[in-house]
Tab-separated table of C-alpha atoms in Angstrom:
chain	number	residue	atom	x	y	z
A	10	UNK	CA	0.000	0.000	0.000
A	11	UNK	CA	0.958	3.240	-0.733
A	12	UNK	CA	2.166	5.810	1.638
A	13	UNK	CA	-0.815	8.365	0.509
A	14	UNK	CA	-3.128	5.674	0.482
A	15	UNK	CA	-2.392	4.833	4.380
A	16	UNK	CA	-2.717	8.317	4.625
A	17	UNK	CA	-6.204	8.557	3.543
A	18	UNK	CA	-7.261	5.776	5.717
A	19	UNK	CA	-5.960	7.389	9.110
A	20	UNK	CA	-7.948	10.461	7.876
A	21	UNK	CA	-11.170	8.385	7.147
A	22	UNK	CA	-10.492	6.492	10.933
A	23	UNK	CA	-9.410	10.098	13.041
A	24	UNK	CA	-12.637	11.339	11.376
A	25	UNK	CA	-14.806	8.606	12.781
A	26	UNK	CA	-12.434	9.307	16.160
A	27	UNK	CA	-13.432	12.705	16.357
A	28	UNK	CA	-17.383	11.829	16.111
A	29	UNK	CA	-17.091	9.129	19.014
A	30	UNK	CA	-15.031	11.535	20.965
A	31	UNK	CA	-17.629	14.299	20.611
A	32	UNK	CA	-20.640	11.600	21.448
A	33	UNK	CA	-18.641	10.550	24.529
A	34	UNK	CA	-18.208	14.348	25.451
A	35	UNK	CA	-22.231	14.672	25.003
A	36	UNK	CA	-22.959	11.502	27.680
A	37	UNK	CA	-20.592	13.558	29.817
A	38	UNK	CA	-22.094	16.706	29.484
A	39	UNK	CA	-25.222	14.629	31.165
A	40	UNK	CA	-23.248	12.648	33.689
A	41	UNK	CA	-21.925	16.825	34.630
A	42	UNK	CA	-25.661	17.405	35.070
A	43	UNK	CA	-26.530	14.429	36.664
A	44	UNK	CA	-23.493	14.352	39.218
A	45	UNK	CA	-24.386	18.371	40.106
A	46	UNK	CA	-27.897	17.413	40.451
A	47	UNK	CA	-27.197	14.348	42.968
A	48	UNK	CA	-23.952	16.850	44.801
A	49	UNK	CA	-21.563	13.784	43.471
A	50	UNK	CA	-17.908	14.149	42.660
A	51	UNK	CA	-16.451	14.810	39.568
A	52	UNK	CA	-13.699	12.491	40.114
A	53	UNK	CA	-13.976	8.742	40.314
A	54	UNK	CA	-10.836	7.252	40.695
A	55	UNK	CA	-12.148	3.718	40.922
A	56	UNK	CA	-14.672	4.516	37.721
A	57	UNK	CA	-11.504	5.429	35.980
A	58	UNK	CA	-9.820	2.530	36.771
A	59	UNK	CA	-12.323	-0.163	36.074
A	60	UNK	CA	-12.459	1.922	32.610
A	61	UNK	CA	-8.478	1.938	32.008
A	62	UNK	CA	-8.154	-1.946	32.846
A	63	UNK	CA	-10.854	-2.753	29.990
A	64	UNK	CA	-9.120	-0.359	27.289
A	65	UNK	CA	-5.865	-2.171	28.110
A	66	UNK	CA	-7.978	-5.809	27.973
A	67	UNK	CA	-9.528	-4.653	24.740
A	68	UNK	CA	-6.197	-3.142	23.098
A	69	UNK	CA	-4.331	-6.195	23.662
A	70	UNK	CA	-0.594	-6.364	25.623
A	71	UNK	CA	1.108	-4.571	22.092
A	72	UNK	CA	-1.113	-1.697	22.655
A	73	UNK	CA	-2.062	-1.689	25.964
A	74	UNK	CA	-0.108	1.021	27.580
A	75	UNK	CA	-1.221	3.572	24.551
A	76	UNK	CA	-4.386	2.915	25.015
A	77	UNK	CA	-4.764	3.497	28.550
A	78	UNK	CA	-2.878	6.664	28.113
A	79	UNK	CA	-4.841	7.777	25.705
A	80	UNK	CA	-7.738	7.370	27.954
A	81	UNK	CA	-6.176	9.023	30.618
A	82	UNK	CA	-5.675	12.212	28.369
A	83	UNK	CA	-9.836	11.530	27.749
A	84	UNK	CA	-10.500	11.463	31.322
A	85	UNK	CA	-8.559	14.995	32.398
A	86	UNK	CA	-10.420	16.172	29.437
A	87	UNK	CA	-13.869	15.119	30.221
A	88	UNK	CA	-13.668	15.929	34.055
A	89	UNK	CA	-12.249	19.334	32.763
A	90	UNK	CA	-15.530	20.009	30.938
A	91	UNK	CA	-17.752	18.948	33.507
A	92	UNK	CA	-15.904	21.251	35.898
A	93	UNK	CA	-16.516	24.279	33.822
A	94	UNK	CA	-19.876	22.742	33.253
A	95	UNK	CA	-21.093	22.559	36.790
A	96	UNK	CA	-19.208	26.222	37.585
A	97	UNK	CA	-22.055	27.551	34.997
């Protein structure tokens, strides 16, 4: 395969990235909501790593430890928006 052609098919996958990753920021705008309605925390530590050890199940051992930093980088994210969601 051609280098353009490999090219073209992270674009097509980082495009279908980018609409998950804007779904999953939707759910969390509710789970802001619904953690400011019940006086919850916005941090879960034990949420977070129930969620890390399936990403590194799913990924397999080769790309285990990206995954779960990539998810890490989601979670600061996420609980970064539903802080300056809640401080509306």
């Amino acid at each position: 395969m051609e280098l353009l052609e490999l090219r073209r098919e992270i674009d097509r996958l980082d495009e279908e990235l980018v609409t998950l990753f804007c779904q999953r920021m939707e759910i969390a705008a509710k789970v802001a909501d619904y953690k400011k309605e019940n006086n919850l925390p916005i941090h879960h530590p034990g949420r977070e790593q129930e969620v890390l050890e399936k990403v590194g199940a799913l990924a397999g051992p080769e790309w285990e430890d990206y995954a779960k930093n990539l998810y890490v980088k989601i979670f600061e994210l996420s609980r970064a928006y539903q802080k300056a969601r809640n401080d509306r």
